[in-house]
Short mmCIF file of C-alpha atoms in Angstrom, two decimals:
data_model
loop_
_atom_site.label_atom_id
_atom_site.label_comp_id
_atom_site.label_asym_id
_atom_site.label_seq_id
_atom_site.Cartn_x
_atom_site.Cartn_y
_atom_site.Cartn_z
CA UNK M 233 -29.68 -76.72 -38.26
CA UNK M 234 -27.60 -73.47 -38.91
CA UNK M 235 -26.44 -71.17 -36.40
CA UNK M 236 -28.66 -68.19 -35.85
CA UNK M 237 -26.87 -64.62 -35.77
CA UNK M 238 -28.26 -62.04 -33.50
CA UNK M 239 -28.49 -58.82 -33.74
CA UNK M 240 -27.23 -58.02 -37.56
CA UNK M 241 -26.40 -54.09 -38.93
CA UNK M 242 -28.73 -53.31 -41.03
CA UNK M 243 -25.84 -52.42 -43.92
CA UNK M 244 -25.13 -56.09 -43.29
CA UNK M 245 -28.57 -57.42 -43.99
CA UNK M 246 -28.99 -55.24 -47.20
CA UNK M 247 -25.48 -56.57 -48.87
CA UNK M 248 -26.79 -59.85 -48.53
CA UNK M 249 -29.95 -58.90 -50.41
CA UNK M 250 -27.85 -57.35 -52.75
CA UNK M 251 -25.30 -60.56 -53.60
CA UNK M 252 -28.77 -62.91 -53.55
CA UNK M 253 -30.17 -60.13 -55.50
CA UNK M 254 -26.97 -59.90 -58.40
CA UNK M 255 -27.55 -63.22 -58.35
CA UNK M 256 -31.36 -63.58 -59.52
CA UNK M 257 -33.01 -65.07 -57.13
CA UNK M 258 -36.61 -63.81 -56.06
CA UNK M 259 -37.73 -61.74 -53.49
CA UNK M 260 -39.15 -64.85 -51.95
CA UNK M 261 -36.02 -67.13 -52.00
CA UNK M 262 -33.99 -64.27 -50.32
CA UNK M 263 -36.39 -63.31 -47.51
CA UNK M 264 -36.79 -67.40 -46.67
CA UNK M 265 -32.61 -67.72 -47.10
CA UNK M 266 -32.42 -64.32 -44.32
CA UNK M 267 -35.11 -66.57 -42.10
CA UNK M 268 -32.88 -69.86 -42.08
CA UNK M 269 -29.68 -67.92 -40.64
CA UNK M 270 -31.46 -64.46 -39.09
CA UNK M 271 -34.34 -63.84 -36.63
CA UNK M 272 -37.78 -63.85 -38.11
CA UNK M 273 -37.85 -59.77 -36.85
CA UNK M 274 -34.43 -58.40 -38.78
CA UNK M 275 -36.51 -57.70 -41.59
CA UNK M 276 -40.02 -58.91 -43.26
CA UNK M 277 -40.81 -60.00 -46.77
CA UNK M 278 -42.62 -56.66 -48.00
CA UNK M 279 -39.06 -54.65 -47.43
CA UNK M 280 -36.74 -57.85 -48.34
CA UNK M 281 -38.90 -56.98 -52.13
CA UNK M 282 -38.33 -53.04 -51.42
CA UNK M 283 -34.67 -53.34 -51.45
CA UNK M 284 -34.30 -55.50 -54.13
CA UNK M 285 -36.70 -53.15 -56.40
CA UNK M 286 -33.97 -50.21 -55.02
CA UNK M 287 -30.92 -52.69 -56.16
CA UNK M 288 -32.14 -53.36 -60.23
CA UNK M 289 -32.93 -49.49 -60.08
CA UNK M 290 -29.03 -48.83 -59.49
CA UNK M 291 -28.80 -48.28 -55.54
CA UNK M 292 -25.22 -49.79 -54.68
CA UNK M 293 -25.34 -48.10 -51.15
CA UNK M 294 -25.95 -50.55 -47.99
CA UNK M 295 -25.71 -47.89 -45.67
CA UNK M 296 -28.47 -45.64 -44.43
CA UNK M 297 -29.32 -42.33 -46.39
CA UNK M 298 -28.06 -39.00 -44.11
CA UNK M 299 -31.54 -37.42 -43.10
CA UNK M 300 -31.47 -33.38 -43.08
CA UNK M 301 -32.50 -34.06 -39.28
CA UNK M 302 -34.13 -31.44 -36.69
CA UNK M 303 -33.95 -28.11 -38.00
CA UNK M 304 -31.83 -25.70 -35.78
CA UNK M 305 -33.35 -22.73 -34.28
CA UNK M 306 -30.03 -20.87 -33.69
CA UNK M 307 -30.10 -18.07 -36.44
CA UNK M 308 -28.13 -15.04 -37.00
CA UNK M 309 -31.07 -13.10 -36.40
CA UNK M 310 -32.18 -14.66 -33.11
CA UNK M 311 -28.35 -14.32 -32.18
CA UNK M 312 -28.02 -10.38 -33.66
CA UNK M 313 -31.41 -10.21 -31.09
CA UNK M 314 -30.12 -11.40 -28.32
CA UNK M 315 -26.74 -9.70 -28.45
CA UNK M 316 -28.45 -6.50 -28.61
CA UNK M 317 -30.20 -7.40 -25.82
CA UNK M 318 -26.91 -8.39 -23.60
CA UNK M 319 -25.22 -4.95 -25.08
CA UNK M 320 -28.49 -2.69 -23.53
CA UNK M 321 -27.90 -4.51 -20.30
CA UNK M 322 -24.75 -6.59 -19.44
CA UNK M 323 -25.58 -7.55 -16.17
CA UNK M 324 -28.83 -9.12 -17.70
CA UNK M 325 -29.16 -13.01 -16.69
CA UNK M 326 -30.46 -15.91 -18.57
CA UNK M 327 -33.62 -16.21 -16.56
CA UNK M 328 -34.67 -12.63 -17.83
CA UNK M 329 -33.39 -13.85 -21.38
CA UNK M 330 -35.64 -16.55 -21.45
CA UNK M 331 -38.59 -14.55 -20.61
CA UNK M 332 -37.40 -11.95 -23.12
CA UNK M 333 -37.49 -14.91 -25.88
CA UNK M 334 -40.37 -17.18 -24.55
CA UNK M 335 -40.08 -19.64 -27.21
CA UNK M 336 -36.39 -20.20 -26.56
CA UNK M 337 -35.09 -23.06 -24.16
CA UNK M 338 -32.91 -21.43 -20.90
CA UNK M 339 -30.26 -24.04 -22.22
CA UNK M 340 -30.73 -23.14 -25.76
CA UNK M 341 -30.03 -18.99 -24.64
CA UNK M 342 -27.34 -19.89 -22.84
CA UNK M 343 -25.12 -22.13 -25.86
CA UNK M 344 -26.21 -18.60 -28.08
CA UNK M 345 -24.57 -16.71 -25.32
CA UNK M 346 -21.33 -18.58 -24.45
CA UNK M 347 -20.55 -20.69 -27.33
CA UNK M 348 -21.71 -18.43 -30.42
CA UNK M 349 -21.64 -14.92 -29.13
CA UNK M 350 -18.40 -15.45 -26.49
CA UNK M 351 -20.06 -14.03 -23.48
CA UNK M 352 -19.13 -14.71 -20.64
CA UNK M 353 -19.44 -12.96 -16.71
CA UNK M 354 -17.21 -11.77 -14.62
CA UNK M 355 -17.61 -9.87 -11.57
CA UNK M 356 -16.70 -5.89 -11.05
CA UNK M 357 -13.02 -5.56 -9.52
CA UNK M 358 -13.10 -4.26 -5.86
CA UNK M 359 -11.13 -0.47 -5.72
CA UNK M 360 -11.02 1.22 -2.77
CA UNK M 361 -11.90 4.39 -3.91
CA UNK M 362 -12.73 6.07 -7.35
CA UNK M 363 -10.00 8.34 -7.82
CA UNK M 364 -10.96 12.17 -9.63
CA UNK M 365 -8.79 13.58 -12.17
CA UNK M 366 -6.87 15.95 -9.64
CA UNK M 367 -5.58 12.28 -7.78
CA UNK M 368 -4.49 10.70 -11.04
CA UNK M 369 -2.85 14.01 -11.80
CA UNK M 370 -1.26 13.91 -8.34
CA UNK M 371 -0.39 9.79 -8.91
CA UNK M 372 1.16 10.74 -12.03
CA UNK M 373 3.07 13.77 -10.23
CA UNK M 374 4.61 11.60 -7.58
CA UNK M 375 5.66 8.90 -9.89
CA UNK M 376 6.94 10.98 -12.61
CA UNK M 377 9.27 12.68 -9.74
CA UNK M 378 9.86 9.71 -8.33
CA UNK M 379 11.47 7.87 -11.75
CA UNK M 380 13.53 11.16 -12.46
CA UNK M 381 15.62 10.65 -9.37
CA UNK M 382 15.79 6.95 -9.37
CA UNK M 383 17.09 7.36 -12.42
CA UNK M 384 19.58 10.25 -11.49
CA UNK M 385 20.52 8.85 -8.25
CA UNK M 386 20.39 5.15 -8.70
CA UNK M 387 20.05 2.42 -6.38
CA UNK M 388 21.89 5.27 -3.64
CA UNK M 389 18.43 6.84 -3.81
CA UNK M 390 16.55 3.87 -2.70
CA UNK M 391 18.94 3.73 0.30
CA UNK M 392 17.82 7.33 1.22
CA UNK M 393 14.17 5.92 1.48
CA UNK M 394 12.45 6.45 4.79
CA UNK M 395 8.56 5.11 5.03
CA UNK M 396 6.48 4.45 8.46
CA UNK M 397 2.56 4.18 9.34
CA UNK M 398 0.69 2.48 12.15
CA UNK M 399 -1.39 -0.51 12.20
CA UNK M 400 -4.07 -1.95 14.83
CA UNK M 401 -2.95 -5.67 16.05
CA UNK M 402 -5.70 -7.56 17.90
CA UNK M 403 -5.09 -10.09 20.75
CA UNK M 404 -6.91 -12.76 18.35
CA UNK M 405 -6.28 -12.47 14.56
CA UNK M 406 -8.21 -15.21 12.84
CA UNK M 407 -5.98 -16.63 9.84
CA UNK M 408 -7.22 -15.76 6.14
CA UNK M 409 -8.63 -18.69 4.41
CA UNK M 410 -5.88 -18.44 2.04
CA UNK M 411 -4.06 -19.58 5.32
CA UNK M 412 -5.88 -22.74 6.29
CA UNK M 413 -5.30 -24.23 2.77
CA UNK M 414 -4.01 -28.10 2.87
CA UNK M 415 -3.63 -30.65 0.58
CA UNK M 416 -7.03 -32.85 0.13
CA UNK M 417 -7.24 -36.36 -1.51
CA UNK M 418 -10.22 -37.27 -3.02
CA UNK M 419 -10.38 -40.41 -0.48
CA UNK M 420 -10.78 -37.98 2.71
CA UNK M 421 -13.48 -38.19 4.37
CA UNK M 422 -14.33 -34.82 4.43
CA UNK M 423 -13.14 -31.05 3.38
CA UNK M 424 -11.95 -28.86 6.35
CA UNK M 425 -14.66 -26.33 7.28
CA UNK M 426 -13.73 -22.53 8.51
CA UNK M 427 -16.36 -21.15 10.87
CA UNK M 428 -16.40 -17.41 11.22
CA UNK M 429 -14.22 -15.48 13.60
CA UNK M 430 -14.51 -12.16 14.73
CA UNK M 431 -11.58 -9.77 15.62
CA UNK M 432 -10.95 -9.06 19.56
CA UNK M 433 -11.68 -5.57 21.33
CA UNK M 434 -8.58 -5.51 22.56
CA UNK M 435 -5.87 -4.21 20.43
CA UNK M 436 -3.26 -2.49 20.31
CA UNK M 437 -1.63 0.25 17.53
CA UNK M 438 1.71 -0.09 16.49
CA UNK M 439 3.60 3.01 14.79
CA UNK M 440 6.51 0.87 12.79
CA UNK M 441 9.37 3.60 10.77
CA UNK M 442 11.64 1.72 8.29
CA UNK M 443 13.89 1.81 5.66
CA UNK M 444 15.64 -0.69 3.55
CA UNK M 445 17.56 -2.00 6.42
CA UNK M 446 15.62 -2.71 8.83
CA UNK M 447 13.18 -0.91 11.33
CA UNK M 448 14.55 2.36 12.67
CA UNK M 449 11.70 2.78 15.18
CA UNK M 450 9.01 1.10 16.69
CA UNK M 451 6.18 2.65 19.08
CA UNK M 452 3.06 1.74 20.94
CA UNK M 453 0.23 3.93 21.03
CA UNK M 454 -1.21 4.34 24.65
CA UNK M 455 -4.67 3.40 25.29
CA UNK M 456 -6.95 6.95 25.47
CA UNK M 457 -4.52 8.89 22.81
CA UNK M 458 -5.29 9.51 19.06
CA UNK M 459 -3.15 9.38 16.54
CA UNK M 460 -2.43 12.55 15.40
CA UNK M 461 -0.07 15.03 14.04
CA UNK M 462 1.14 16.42 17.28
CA UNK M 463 1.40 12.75 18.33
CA UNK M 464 3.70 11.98 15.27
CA UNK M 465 6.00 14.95 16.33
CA UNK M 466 5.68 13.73 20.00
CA UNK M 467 7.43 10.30 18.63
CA UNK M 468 9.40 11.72 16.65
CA UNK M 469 11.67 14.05 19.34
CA UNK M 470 10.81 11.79 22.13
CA UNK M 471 13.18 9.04 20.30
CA UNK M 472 15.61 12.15 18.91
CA UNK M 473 14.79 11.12 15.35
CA UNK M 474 14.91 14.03 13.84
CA UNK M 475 18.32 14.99 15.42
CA UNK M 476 19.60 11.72 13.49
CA UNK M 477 17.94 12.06 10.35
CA UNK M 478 17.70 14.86 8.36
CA UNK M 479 14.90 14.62 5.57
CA UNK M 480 12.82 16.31 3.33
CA UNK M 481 9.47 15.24 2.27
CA UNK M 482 8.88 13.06 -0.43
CA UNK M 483 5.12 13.85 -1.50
CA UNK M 484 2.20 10.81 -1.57
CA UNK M 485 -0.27 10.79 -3.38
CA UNK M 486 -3.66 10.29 -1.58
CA UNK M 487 -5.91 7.19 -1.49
CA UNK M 488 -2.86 5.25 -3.03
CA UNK M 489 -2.09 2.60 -1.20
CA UNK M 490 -0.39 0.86 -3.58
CA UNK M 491 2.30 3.23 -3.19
CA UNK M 492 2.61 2.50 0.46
CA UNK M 493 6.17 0.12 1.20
CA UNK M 494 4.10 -0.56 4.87
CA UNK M 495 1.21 -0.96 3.48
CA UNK M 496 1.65 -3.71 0.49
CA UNK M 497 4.50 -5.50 2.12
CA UNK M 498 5.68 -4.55 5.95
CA UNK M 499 2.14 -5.22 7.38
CA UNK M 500 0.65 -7.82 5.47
CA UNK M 501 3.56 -10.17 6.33
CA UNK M 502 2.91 -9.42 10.01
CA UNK M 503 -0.90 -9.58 9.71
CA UNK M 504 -0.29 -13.13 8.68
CA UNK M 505 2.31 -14.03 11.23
CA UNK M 506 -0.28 -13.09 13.97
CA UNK M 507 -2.83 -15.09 11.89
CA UNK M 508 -4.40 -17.81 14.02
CA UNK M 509 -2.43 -16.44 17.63
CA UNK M 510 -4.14 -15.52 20.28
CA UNK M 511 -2.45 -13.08 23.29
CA UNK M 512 -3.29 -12.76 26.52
CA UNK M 513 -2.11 -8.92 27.40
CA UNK M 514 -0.66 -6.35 25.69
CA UNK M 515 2.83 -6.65 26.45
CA UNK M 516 2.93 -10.08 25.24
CA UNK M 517 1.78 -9.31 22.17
CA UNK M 518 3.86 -5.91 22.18
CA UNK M 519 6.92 -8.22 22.85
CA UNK M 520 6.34 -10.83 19.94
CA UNK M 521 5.48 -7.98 17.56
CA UNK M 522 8.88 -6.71 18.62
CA UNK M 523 10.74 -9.87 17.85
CA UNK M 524 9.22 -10.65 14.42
CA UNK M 525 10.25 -7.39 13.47
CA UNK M 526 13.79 -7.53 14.47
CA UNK M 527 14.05 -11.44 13.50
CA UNK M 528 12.93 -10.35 9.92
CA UNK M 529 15.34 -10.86 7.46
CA UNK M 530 17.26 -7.33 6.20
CA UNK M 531 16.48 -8.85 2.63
CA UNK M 532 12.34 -8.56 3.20
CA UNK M 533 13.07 -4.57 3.99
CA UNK M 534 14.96 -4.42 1.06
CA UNK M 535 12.05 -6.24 -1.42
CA UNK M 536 9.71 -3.50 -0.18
CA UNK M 537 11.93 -0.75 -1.10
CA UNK M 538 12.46 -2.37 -4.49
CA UNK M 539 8.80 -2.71 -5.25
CA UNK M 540 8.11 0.89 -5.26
CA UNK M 541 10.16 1.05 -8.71
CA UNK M 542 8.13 -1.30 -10.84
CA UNK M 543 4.52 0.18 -8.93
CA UNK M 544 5.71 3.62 -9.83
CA UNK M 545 6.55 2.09 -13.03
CA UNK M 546 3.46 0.39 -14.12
CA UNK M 547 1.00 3.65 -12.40
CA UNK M 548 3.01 6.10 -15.12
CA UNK M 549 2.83 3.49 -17.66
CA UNK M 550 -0.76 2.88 -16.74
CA UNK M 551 -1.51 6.40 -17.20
CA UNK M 552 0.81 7.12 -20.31
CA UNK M 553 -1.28 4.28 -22.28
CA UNK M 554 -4.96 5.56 -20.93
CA UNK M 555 -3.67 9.12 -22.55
CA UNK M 556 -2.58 6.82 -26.14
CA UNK M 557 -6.17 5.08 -26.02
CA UNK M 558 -8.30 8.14 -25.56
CA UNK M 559 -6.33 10.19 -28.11
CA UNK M 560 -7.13 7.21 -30.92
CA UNK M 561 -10.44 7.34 -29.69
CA UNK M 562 -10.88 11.19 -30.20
CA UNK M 563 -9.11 10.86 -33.65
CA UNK M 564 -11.44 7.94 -34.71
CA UNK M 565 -14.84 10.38 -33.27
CA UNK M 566 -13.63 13.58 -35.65
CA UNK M 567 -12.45 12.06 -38.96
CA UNK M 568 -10.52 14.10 -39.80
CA UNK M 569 -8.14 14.02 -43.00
CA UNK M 570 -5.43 16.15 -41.49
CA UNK M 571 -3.60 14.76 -38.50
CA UNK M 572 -3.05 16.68 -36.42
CA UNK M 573 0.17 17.48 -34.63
CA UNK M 574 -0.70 15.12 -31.48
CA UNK M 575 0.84 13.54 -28.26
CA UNK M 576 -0.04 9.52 -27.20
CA UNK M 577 -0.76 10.76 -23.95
CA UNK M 578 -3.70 12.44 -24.30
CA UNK M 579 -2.10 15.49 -24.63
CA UNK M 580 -3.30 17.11 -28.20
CA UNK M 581 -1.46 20.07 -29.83
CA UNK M 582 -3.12 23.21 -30.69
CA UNK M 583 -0.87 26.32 -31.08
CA UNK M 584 2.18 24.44 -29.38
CA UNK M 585 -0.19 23.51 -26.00
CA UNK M 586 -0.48 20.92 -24.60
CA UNK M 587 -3.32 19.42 -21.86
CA UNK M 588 -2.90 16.97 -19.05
CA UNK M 589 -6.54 17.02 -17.15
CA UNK M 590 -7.70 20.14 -18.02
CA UNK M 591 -3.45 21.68 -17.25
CA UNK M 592 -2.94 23.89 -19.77
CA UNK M 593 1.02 23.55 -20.70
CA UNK M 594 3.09 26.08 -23.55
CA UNK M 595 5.58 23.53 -24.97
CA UNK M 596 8.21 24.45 -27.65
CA UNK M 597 8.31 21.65 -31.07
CA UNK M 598 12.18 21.62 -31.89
CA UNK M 599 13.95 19.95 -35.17
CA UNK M 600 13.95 16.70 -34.03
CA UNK M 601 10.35 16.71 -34.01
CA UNK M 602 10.61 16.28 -29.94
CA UNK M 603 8.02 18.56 -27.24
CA UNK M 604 9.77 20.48 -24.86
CA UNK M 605 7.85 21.89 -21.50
CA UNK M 606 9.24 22.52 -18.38
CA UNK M 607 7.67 19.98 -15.29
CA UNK M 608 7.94 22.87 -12.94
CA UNK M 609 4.06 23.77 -15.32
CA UNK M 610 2.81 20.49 -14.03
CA UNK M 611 4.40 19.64 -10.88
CA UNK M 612 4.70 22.55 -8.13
CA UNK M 613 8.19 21.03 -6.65
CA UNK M 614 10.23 20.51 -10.19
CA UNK M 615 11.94 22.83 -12.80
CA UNK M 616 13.66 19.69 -14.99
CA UNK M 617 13.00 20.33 -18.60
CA UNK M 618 11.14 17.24 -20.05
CA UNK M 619 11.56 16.28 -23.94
CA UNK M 620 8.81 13.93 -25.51
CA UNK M 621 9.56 11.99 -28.47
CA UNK M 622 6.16 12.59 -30.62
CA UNK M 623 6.91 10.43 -33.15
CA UNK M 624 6.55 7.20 -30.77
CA UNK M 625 3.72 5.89 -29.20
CA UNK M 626 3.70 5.31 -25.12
CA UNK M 627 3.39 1.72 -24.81
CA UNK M 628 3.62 0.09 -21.52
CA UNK M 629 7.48 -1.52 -20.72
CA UNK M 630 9.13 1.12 -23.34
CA UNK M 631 11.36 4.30 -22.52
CA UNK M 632 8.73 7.25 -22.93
CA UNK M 633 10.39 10.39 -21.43
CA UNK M 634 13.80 11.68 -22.01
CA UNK M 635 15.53 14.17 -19.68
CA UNK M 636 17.74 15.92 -20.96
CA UNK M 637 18.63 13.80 -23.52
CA UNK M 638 18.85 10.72 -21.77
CA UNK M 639 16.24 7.81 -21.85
CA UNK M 640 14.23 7.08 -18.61
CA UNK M 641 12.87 3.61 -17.90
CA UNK M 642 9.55 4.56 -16.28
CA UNK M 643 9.37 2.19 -13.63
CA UNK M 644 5.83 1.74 -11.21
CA UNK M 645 -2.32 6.69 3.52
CA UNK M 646 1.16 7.17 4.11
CA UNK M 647 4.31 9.65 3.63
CA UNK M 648 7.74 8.67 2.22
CA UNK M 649 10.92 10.47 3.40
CA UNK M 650 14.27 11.07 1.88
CA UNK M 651 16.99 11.46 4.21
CA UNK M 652 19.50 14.08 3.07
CA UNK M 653 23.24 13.03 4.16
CA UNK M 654 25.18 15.40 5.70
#
């Protein structure tokens, strides 16, 4: 009795008609043959005649035939429709999609959006507060002035720096969930849960002055006072700053915390240092706020002196390359064949003035092709002489300004203070 072979591919079944076939035997002969050593189901008599009518009309392929399959219903006009419909709305979801286009799967819409349009949604960044032209003016101002004597005075100019603000520091600071990270294996039993805190009533504002050195003063706000101007001053002569330090004031810009030394580095290291801590009075948490600050290394001090250069940096860089993109946009809008004589930073030329935000500036066009204005026309508290290179475009990382001659590296609520050495 011969072995019986289960479950044959059907390409194998068909080459075996075929050698029988080549070979002359009948229909008949081949289907009983496939019976002795296959299953009676593989294949019946009616298609074992089928395929060898296919093999003496010239078929040599055992294999199946590709079928055209399923249609798809992903066309480039159901795609042009639907991108229209993302570009009148973008905040649009795929539930109102599908009831847009009825006879269109959820899944279906979705694959169109990701995969063959390249959609995909991300949430609106978080700013503190929209800023009006007369702030980024302002910004742009206080970095600009900024740069020019970092890069007249050097790193002696960062030692000059002053900063200070005040900060509230509760008895119980719950720690940021950034804190209460740790490392999970995928056999433990279960992931660590944060419940909700609450900060405590009882606080207690800190007024911190420092430079790159360390902290030159340090006071407590008593309970029932307000911090105010007169209370600054109070500090201030109280302590005989002012009788140590002479200084002039270094104008910030407002609703820029970014530019803020206390702000972006000082505080944030303390806020998570108290994370998780809980006081009992005021003077203990007085006296540990007292030791971190004069335990922290001079080297942290000195970082968040050192960051103001690259924030000032990237804000005037920032600004210089919003001025280059709406100037290409404005010469794309008028199509015009002439160009005209025209700045990257949004400054265009008409009879040798110039415009930052509505400023109107008289500027001088020497030989060298370079644009000459005076900053003292822009910026109350300057008189340096500014040359612009016009035949390079602002791009962010690259000298942009020259004073003077020389090249400037433009580097990137609260008041900074330079002290003036006597």
């Amino acid at each position: 009795m011969n072995d019986v072979i289960d479950n044959p591919a059907d390409c194998e079944v068909r080459s075996v008609i075929r050698f029988l076939n080549a070979r002359h035997l009948k229909p008949a002969e081949i289907y009983r043959q496939l019976k002795d050593v296959y299953i009676d189901t593989v294949i019946n008599e009616r298609n074992v005649r089928k395929s060898c009518e296919m093999f003496k009309n010239g078929r040599t392929n055992v294999h199946d035939e590709t079928r055209p399959g399923r249609p798809s219903l992903i066309t480039e006009d159901l795609k042009t429709k639907v991108n229209d419909r993302i570009l009148q709305d973008r905040r649009t979801s795929l539930d109102e999609l599908h009831i847009a286009f009825p006879d269109i799967s959820r899944s279906l819409l979705g694959e169109i959006v990701s995969q063959h349009l390249g959609y995909h949604k991300i949430c609106a960044r978080w700013v503190p507060r929209q800023l009006s032209d007369q702030h980024k003016t302002q910004r742009m101002a206080s970095a600009l002035t900024f740069l020019m004597r970092y890069h007249t005075d050097g790193d002696a100019f960062l030692d000059q720096i002053v900063t200070g603000d005040e900060t509230w520091m509760s008895h119980n600071t719950p720690e940021t969930k950034r804190q209460s990270r740790q490392w999970h294996h995928p056999s433990s039993p279960k992931k660590p849960r944060k419940f909700k805190q609450t900060l405590s009533t009882q606080k207690v504002m800190a007024t911190v002055i420092w430079d790159r050195k360390g902290v030159l003063l340090l006071d407590f706000m008593p309970k029932g006072t307000t911090i105010t101007a007169n209370r600054y001053c109070e500090t201030y002569e109280n302590y005989e700053l002012l009788d140590q330090i002479g200084w002039e004031i270094f104008d910030h810009p407002p609703y820029s915390p970014d530019f803020a030394p206390s702000d972006f580095h000082l505080f944030t290291k303390l806020k998570d240092f108290l994370g998780g801590t809980r006081f009992g009075s005021d003077e203990e948490l007085k006296k540990t706020v007292n030791t971190w600050l004069n335990e922290l290394a001079a080297e942290e001090y000195n970082t968040g002196i050192l960051k103001l250069v690259n924030r000032y940096d990237k804000c005037l860089n920032g600004m210089l390359y919003d001025y280059d993109t709406k100037a290409k946009k404005k010469k794309k809008k008028k199509k015009k064949k002439k160009k005209p004589e025209m700045l990257s930073m949004d400054a265009i030329i008409h009879d040798r003035t110039i415009s930052f935000w509505g400023l109107q500036v008289k500027a001088q066009i020497d030989s060298g092709n370079h644009l000459n204005f005076r900053a003292s026309d822009l910026f109350a508290r300057s008189s340096t002489l500014i040359k612009v290179d016009l035949k390079k475009r602002f791009t962010p990382g690259k000298p942009c300004v020259s004073k003077e001659g020389r090249r400037i590296m433009p580097q990137q609520d609260q008041r900074l203070l330079r002290h003036n050495p006597t």
